[in-house]
Coordinates of N, CA, C and O in Angstrom, one line a residue:
M1 N 117.4 91.2 90.8 CA 117.7 92.5 90.3 C 116.3 93.1 89.8 O 115.6 92.4 89.1
S2 N 116.1 94.3 90.2 CA 114.8 95.0 89.7 C 115.1 96.2 88.9 O 116.0 97.0 89.3
W3 N 114.3 96.4 87.9 CA 114.5 97.6 87.1 C 113.1 98.3 87.1 O 112.1 97.7 87.1
F4 N 113.2 99.7 87.1 CA 112.0 100.5 86.9 C 112.2 101.4 85.7 O 113.0 102.3 85.8
G5 N 111.7 101.0 84.6 CA 112.1 101.6 83.4 C 113.5 101.4 83.1 O 114.0 100.2 83.1
K6 N 114.3 102.4 82.9 CA 115.7 102.3 82.7 C 116.5 102.4 84.0 O 117.8 102.5 84.0
N7 N 115.8 102.6 85.1 CA 116.5 102.8 86.4 C 116.6 101.5 87.2 O 115.7 100.8 87.5
F8 N 117.9 101.2 87.6 CA 118.1 100.0 88.4 C 117.7 100.4 89.8 O 118.0 101.4 90.4
I9 N 116.9 99.5 90.4 CA 116.4 99.7 91.8 C 117.2 98.8 92.7 O 117.2 97.6 92.6
K10 N 117.9 99.5 93.6 CA 118.7 98.7 94.6 C 117.8 97.9 95.5 O 116.7 98.4 95.9
P11 N 118.2 96.7 95.9 CA 117.3 95.9 96.8 C 117.0 96.7 98.1 O 116.0 96.4 98.7
T12 N 117.9 97.6 98.5 CA 117.7 98.3 99.8 C 116.5 99.3 99.7 O 116.1 99.8 100.7
L13 N 116.0 99.5 98.5 CA 114.9 100.5 98.3 C 113.6 99.7 98.0 O 112.5 100.4 97.9
T14 N 113.6 98.4 98.0 CA 112.4 97.7 97.8 C 111.9 97.2 99.2 O 112.6 96.9 100.1
I15 N 110.5 97.1 99.3 CA 110.0 96.6 100.5 C 109.4 95.2 100.4 O 109.1 94.6 101.4
L16 N 109.1 94.8 99.2 CA 108.5 93.5 99.0 C 108.8 93.1 97.5 O 108.8 93.9 96.6
R17 N 109.2 91.8 97.4 CA 109.4 91.2 96.1 C 108.7 89.9 96.0 O 108.8 89.1 96.9
T18 N 107.9 89.7 95.0 CA 107.1 88.5 94.8 C 107.7 87.8 93.6 O 108.7 88.2 93.0
E19 N 107.0 86.7 93.2 CA 107.5 86.0 92.0 C 107.5 86.9 90.7 O 108.4 86.8 89.9
L20 N 106.5 87.8 90.6 CA 106.3 88.6 89.4 C 106.3 90.1 89.6 O 106.2 90.9 88.7
S21 N 106.4 90.6 90.9 CA 106.2 92.0 91.2 C 107.2 92.5 92.3 O 107.8 91.6 92.9
F22 N 107.3 93.8 92.4 CA 108.1 94.3 93.5 C 107.5 95.7 93.9 O 106.8 96.3 93.1
A23 N 107.7 96.1 95.1 CA 107.3 97.4 95.6 C 108.5 98.1 96.1 O 109.4 97.6 96.8
L24 N 108.5 99.4 95.8 CA 109.6 100.3 96.2 C 109.2 101.6 96.8 O 108.1 102.1 96.5
V25 N 110.0 102.2 97.6 CA 109.7 103.5 98.1 C 109.9 104.5 97.0 O 110.7 104.3 96.1
N26 N 109.2 105.7 97.2 CA 109.3 106.7 96.1 C 110.3 107.8 96.5 O 110.4 108.2 97.6
R27 N 111.0 108.2 95.5 CA 112.1 109.2 95.7 C 111.5 110.6 96.0 O 112.1 111.5 96.6
K28 N 110.3 110.9 95.6 CA 109.6 112.1 95.8 C 108.1 111.8 96.1 O 107.2 112.0 95.3
P29 N 107.8 111.4 97.3 CA 106.4 111.0 97.7 C 105.5 112.2 97.7 O 105.8 113.3 98.1
V30 N 104.3 111.9 97.2 CA 103.2 112.9 97.2 C 102.7 113.1 98.6 O 102.4 114.2 99.1
V31 N 102.6 112.0 99.4 CA 102.3 112.0 100.8 C 103.2 111.0 101.5 O 103.8 110.1 100.8
P32 N 103.5 111.1 102.8 CA 104.3 110.1 103.4 C 103.7 108.7 103.2 O 102.5 108.5 103.3
G33 N 104.6 107.8 102.8 CA 104.2 106.4 102.6 C 103.8 106.1 101.1 O 103.4 105.0 100.8
H34 N 104.0 107.0 100.2 CA 103.7 106.8 98.8 C 104.7 105.8 98.2 O 105.9 105.9 98.2
I35 N 104.1 104.6 97.8 CA 104.9 103.5 97.4 C 104.5 103.2 95.9 O 103.4 103.4 95.5
L36 N 105.4 102.6 95.2 CA 105.1 102.2 93.8 C 105.2 100.6 93.8 O 106.1 100.0 94.4
V37 N 104.3 100.0 93.1 CA 104.3 98.6 92.9 C 104.3 98.3 91.4 O 103.6 98.9 90.6
C38 N 105.3 97.5 91.0 CA 105.6 97.3 89.6 C 105.7 95.8 89.2 O 106.2 95.0 90.1
P39 N 105.4 95.4 88.0 CA 105.8 94.0 87.6 C 107.3 93.9 87.4 O 107.9 94.9 87.1
L40 N 107.8 92.8 87.7 CA 109.3 92.6 87.5 C 109.6 92.8 86.0 O 110.7 93.4 85.7
R41 N 108.8 92.3 85.1 CA 109.1 92.4 83.7 C 108.7 93.9 83.3 O 107.7 94.4 83.6
P42 N 109.7 94.5 82.6 CA 109.5 96.0 82.3 C 108.5 96.2 81.1 O 109.0 96.4 80.0
V43 N 107.3 96.1 81.4 CA 106.2 96.3 80.4 C 105.7 97.7 80.4 O 105.5 98.3 81.5
K44 N 105.6 98.4 79.3 CA 105.2 99.8 79.2 C 103.7 100.0 79.5 O 103.4 101.0 80.2
R45 N 102.9 99.1 79.1 CA 101.4 99.4 79.2 C 100.7 98.2 79.9 O 101.1 97.0 79.7
F46 N 99.7 98.5 80.6 CA 98.9 97.5 81.4 C 98.4 96.4 80.5 O 98.4 95.2 80.8
K47 N 97.9 96.8 79.3 CA 97.4 95.8 78.3 C 98.4 94.7 77.9 O 98.0 93.7 77.4
D48 N 99.7 95.0 78.1 CA 100.7 94.0 77.7 C 101.1 93.1 78.8 O 101.9 92.2 78.6
L49 N 100.5 93.2 80.0 CA 100.8 92.2 81.1 C 100.1 90.9 80.8 O 99.0 90.9 80.3
M50 N 100.7 89.9 81.2 CA 100.1 88.5 81.2 C 99.1 88.4 82.4 O 99.3 89.1 83.4
P51 N 98.1 87.6 82.2 CA 97.1 87.5 83.3 C 97.8 87.2 84.7 O 97.3 87.7 85.7
E52 N 98.8 86.3 84.7 CA 99.4 86.0 86.0 C 100.2 87.2 86.6 O 100.3 87.3 87.8
E53 N 100.7 88.0 85.7 CA 101.3 89.3 86.2 C 100.3 90.2 86.8 O 100.6 90.9 87.8
I54 N 99.2 90.4 86.2 CA 98.1 91.2 86.7 C 97.7 90.8 88.1 O 97.6 91.6 89.0
S55 N 97.5 89.5 88.2 CA 97.0 88.9 89.5 C 98.1 89.2 90.5 O 97.8 89.6 91.6
D56 N 99.3 88.9 90.2 CA 100.4 89.1 91.2 C 100.6 90.6 91.5 O 100.7 90.9 92.7
L57 N 100.5 91.4 90.5 CA 100.6 92.9 90.7 C 99.6 93.4 91.7 O 99.9 94.1 92.7
F58 N 98.3 93.0 91.5 CA 97.3 93.5 92.4 C 97.2 92.8 93.7 O 96.8 93.5 94.7
N59 N 97.6 91.6 93.8 CA 97.8 91.0 95.1 C 98.8 91.7 95.9 O 98.7 92.0 97.1
T60 N 99.9 92.1 95.3 CA 101.0 92.9 95.9 C 100.5 94.2 96.3 O 100.8 94.7 97.4
V61 N 99.7 94.9 95.4 CA 99.2 96.2 95.8 C 98.3 96.1 97.0 O 98.4 96.9 97.9
Q62 N 97.5 95.1 97.1 CA 96.7 94.9 98.3 C 97.5 94.7 99.6 O 97.3 95.3 100.6
K63 N 98.6 93.9 99.5 CA 99.4 93.6 100.7 C 100.1 95.0 101.1 O 100.1 95.3 102.3
V64 N 100.7 95.7 100.1 CA 101.4 96.9 100.4 C 100.4 98.0 100.9 O 100.7 98.7 101.9
S65 N 99.2 98.0 100.4 CA 98.2 99.0 100.8 C 97.9 98.8 102.3 O 97.8 99.8 103.0
N66 N 97.7 97.6 102.7 CA 97.3 97.3 104.1 C 98.5 97.8 105.0 O 98.2 98.4 106.1
V67 N 99.7 97.6 104.6 CA 100.8 97.9 105.4 C 101.0 99.5 105.5 O 101.1 100.0 106.6
V68 N 101.0 100.1 104.4 CA 101.2 101.6 104.4 C 100.1 102.3 105.1 O 100.3 103.3 105.8
E69 N 98.9 101.9 104.9 CA 97.8 102.5 105.6 C 97.9 102.4 107.1 O 97.8 103.4 107.8
K70 N 98.3 101.3 107.6 CA 98.5 101.1 109.0 C 99.7 101.8 109.5 O 99.7 102.6 110.5
H71 N 100.9 101.7 108.8 CA 102.1 102.3 109.3 C 102.1 103.8 109.3 O 102.7 104.4 110.2
F72 N 101.4 104.4 108.3 CA 101.4 105.9 108.2 C 100.1 106.5 108.8 O 99.8 107.6 108.5
N73 N 99.4 105.6 109.5 CA 98.1 106.1 110.2 C 97.1 106.7 109.2 O 96.5 107.7 109.5
G74 N 97.0 106.0 108.1 CA 96.0 106.4 107.1 C 94.6 105.9 107.5 O 94.5 105.0 108.3
T75 N 93.6 106.6 106.9 CA 92.2 106.1 107.1 C 91.6 105.7 105.8 O 90.5 105.2 105.8
S76 N 92.3 105.9 104.7 CA 91.9 105.6 103.4 C 93.1 105.4 102.5 O 94.2 105.7 102.9
L77 N 92.9 105.1 101.2 CA 94.0 104.9 100.3 C 93.6 105.5 98.9 O 92.4 105.5 98.5
T78 N 94.6 106.0 98.2 CA 94.5 106.3 96.8 C 95.4 105.3 96.1 O 96.6 105.2 96.4
I79 N 94.8 104.6 95.2 CA 95.5 103.6 94.4 C 95.3 104.0 93.0 O 94.2 104.1 92.5
S80 N 96.4 104.3 92.3 CA 96.3 104.9 91.0 C 97.3 104.4 90.0 O 98.5 104.0 90.4
M81 N 97.0 104.3 88.7 CA 97.9 103.9 87.7 C 97.7 104.8 86.5 O 96.6 105.1 86.0
Q82 N 98.8 105.4 86.0 CA 98.8 106.2 84.8 C 99.3 105.4 83.7 O 100.5 105.0 83.7
D83 N 98.4 105.0 82.8 CA 98.7 104.0 81.8 C 98.9 104.7 80.4 O 98.0 104.8 79.6
G84 N 100.1 105.1 80.1 CA 100.5 105.8 78.9 C 100.8 107.2 79.0 O 100.4 107.8 80.1
L85 N 101.5 107.8 78.1 CA 102.0 109.1 78.2 C 100.9 110.2 78.4 O 101.0 111.0 79.2
E86 N 99.8 110.0 77.6 CA 98.7 111.0 77.7 C 98.0 110.9 79.1 O 97.3 111.8 79.5
A87 N 98.2 109.8 79.8 CA 97.6 109.6 81.1 C 98.5 110.2 82.2 O 98.1 110.1 83.3
G88 N 99.7 110.6 81.8 CA 100.6 111.2 82.8 C 101.7 110.2 83.2 O 102.5 110.5 84.1
Q89 N 101.8 109.1 82.6 CA 102.9 108.1 82.9 C 104.2 108.7 82.5 O 104.4 109.0 81.3
T90 N 105.2 108.8 83.4 CA 106.5 109.4 83.1 C 107.6 108.4 83.0 O 108.6 108.6 82.4
V91 N 107.4 107.2 83.6 CA 108.3 106.1 83.4 C 107.6 105.0 82.6 O 106.6 104.5 83.1
P92 N 108.2 104.6 81.5 CA 107.5 103.6 80.6 C 107.6 102.2 81.2 O 108.2 101.3 80.6
H93 N 107.1 102.0 82.4 CA 107.1 100.7 83.0 C 105.8 100.7 83.9 O 105.6 101.6 84.7
V94 N 104.9 99.8 83.7 CA 103.7 99.7 84.4 C 104.0 99.9 85.9 O 104.9 99.2 86.4
H95 N 103.3 100.8 86.6 CA 103.4 100.9 88.0 C 102.1 101.4 88.6 O 101.4 102.2 88.0
V96 N 101.9 101.0 89.9 CA 100.7 101.4 90.6 C 101.2 102.3 91.8 O 102.1 101.8 92.5
H97 N 100.6 103.4 91.9 CA 100.9 104.3 93.1 C 100.0 103.9 94.2 O 98.7 103.8 94.0
V98 N 100.5 103.7 95.4 CA 99.8 103.4 96.6 C 100.0 104.6 97.6 O 101.2 104.8 98.0
L99 N 99.0 105.3 97.9 CA 99.2 106.5 98.8 C 98.2 106.3 100.0 O 97.0 106.3 99.9
P100 N 98.8 106.3 101.2 CA 97.9 106.3 102.4 C 97.3 107.7 102.6 O 98.0 108.7 102.4
R101 N 96.1 107.8 102.9 CA 95.4 109.1 102.9 C 94.8 109.3 104.3 O 94.4 108.4 105.0
R102 N 94.7 110.6 104.7 CA 94.1 111.0 105.9 C 93.2 112.3 105.6 O 93.5 113.0 104.7
A103 N 92.3 112.5 106.5 CA 91.4 113.7 106.3 C 92.3 114.9 106.3 O 93.2 115.1 107.1
G104 N 92.0 115.8 105.3 CA 92.7 117.1 105.3 C 94.1 117.0 104.7 O 94.8 118.1 104.7
D105 N 94.6 115.9 104.1 CA 95.9 115.9 103.6 C 96.0 116.7 102.3 O 97.1 117.2 101.9
F106 N 94.9 117.0 101.7 CA 94.8 118.0 100.6 C 93.5 118.8 100.8 O 92.5 118.3 101.3
E107 N 93.6 120.1 100.5 CA 92.5 121.0 100.8 C 91.3 120.5 100.0 O 90.2 120.4 100.5
K108 N 91.5 120.1 98.7 CA 90.4 119.5 97.9 C 90.9 118.1 97.6 O 92.0 117.9 97.1
N109 N 90.1 117.1 98.0 CA 90.5 115.7 97.9 C 91.1 115.3 96.6 O 92.1 114.6 96.5
D110 N 90.4 115.7 95.5 CA 90.9 115.2 94.2 C 92.2 115.9 93.7 O 92.7 115.6 92.6
T111 N 92.7 116.9 94.4 CA 93.9 117.5 94.1 C 95.1 116.5 94.0 O 96.0 116.7 93.3
V112 N 94.9 115.4 94.7 CA 95.9 114.3 94.7 C 96.3 113.9 93.3 O 97.4 113.6 93.0
Y113 N 95.3 113.8 92.4 CA 95.5 113.4 91.1 C 96.3 114.4 90.3 O 97.2 114.0 89.5
E114 N 96.1 115.6 90.5 CA 96.9 116.7 89.8 C 98.3 116.6 90.3 O 99.2 116.7 89.5
V115 N 98.5 116.5 91.6 CA 99.8 116.4 92.2 C 100.5 115.2 91.7 O 101.7 115.2 91.3
L116 N 99.8 114.0 91.6 CA 100.4 112.8 91.1 C 100.9 113.0 89.6 O 102.0 112.5 89.2
Q117 N 100.1 113.6 88.8 CA 100.4 113.8 87.4 C 101.7 114.6 87.2 O 102.4 114.4 86.3
N118 N 102.0 115.5 88.2 CA 103.1 116.5 88.0 C 104.2 116.2 88.9 O 105.3 116.9 88.8
H119 N 104.1 115.3 89.9 CA 105.1 115.3 91.0 C 106.5 114.9 90.5 O 107.5 115.3 91.2
D120 N 106.7 114.2 89.5 CA 108.1 113.8 89.1 C 108.5 114.3 87.7 O 109.4 113.8 87.1
K121 N 107.8 115.3 87.2 CA 108.1 115.9 85.9 C 109.1 117.0 86.0 O 109.4 117.7 85.0
E122 N 109.6 117.3 87.2 CA 110.6 118.4 87.3 C 111.9 118.1 86.6 O 112.3 116.9 86.5
D123 N 112.6 119.1 86.3 CA 114.0 119.0 85.7 C 114.9 118.3 86.7 O 114.7 118.5 87.9
M124 N 115.8 117.5 86.3 CA 116.8 116.9 87.2 C 117.5 117.9 88.1 O 117.9 117.6 89.1
A125 N 117.6 119.1 87.6 CA 118.2 120.2 88.5 C 117.4 120.4 89.7 O 118.0 120.9 90.7
A126 N 116.2 120.0 89.7 CA 115.3 120.2 90.9 C 115.4 119.0 91.8 O 114.6 118.8 92.7
S127 N 116.4 118.1 91.6 CA 116.5 116.9 92.3 C 116.8 117.1 93.8 O 116.7 116.2 94.6
E128 N 117.1 118.3 94.2 CA 117.3 118.6 95.6 C 116.0 118.4 96.4 O 116.0 118.3 97.6
K129 N 114.9 118.4 95.7 CA 113.6 118.1 96.3 C 113.3 116.6 96.5 O 112.4 116.3 97.2
W130 N 114.2 115.8 96.0 CA 114.1 114.4 96.1 C 114.7 114.0 97.5 O 115.6 114.6 98.0
R131 N 114.2 112.9 98.0 CA 114.7 112.3 99.2 C 116.1 111.7 98.9 O 116.4 111.2 97.9
S132 N 116.9 111.7 100.0 CA 118.2 111.1 99.9 C 118.1 109.6 99.8 O 117.0 109.0 100.3
E133 N 119.1 108.9 99.3 CA 119.0 107.4 99.3 C 119.0 106.9 100.7 O 118.3 105.9 101.0
E134 N 119.6 107.6 101.7 CA 119.6 107.2 103.1 C 118.2 107.3 103.6 O 117.7 106.4 104.4
E135 N 117.5 108.3 103.3 CA 116.1 108.5 103.8 C 115.2 107.4 103.2 O 114.4 106.8 103.9
M136 N 115.4 107.1 101.9 CA 114.6 106.1 101.3 C 114.9 104.7 101.9 O 114.0 103.9 102.1
E137 N 116.2 104.4 102.1 CA 116.5 103.1 102.7 C 116.0 103.0 104.1 O 115.5 101.9 104.4
A138 N 116.0 104.0 104.9 CA 115.4 104.0 106.2 C 113.9 103.6 106.2 O 113.5 102.8 106.9
E139 N 113.2 104.3 105.3 CA 111.8 104.0 105.2 C 111.6 102.5 104.7 O 110.7 101.8 105.2
A140 N 112.3 102.1 103.7 CA 112.2 100.7 103.2 C 112.5 99.7 104.3 O 111.8 98.7 104.4
N141 N 113.5 100.0 105.1 CA 113.8 99.0 106.2 C 112.7 98.9 107.2 O 112.3 97.8 107.6
E142 N 112.0 100.0 107.5 CA 110.9 100.0 108.4 C 109.7 99.2 107.8 O 109.1 98.4 108.5
L143 N 109.4 99.5 106.5 CA 108.3 98.8 105.9 C 108.5 97.3 105.6 O 107.6 96.5 105.7
R144 N 109.8 97.0 105.3 CA 110.1 95.6 105.0 C 109.8 94.7 106.1 O 109.5 93.5 105.9
K145 N 109.9 95.2 107.4 CA 109.7 94.4 108.6 C 108.3 93.8 108.6 O 108.1 92.7 109.1
Y146 N 107.3 94.5 108.0 CA 106.0 94.0 108.0 C 105.8 92.7 107.1 O 104.8 92.0 107.2
F147 N 106.7 92.5 106.2 CA 106.5 91.4 105.2 C 107.4 90.2 105.6 O 107.4 89.2 104.8
Q148 N 108.1 90.2 106.7 CA 108.8 89.0 107.1 C 107.8 87.9 107.4 O 106.9 88.1 108.2
I149 N 108.1 86.8 106.9 CA 107.2 85.6 107.2 C 107.5 85.1 108.5 O 108.7 84.8 108.9
E150 N 106.5 84.9 109.3 CA 106.6 84.3 110.6 C 107.1 82.8 110.5 O 106.6 82.1 109.6
P151 N 107.9 82.3 111.4 CA 108.3 80.9 111.4 C 107.1 80.0 111.6 O 106.1 80.4 112.2
F152 N 107.1 78.9 110.9 CA 106.0 77.9 111.0 C 106.0 77.4 112.5 O 107.0 77.0 113.0
C153 N 104.8 77.4 113.1 CA 104.6 76.8 114.4 C 103.6 75.7 114.4 O 102.6 75.8 113.7
R154 N 103.8 74.7 115.2 CA 102.8 73.6 115.3 C 101.9 73.8 116.4 O 102.2 74.3 117.4

């Protein structure tokens, strides 16, 4: 069972789960392929993670980054963490944003940070802009295929 802040995350919305971390599709992606990677333990701030959680979190970020860049035909990545309210963190659970990037996806490259800061601060009434659970599950199913372990061969 995975939680993101106070939100229960259905297994159908996760693309990878490790011993200490999990990755999930985003309900309102900034760019196609915008994924969140979180520690399993619901820790509010990065400084409160244990060393083994940090290691697992960033190993998971690296695995997920490689997949989403390839799957969404990215040529670069934005990997970002908003650590605390003043930094723009809206869910009090450490999470890393992984965004596959391409030339021209924003008119000004650094606009991505402004969009990230504000993308999920809308009123719940604006939830019609969010993806449906079916859309999110379809994306998670596609991405989850990349993480299947190949059978051992001699």
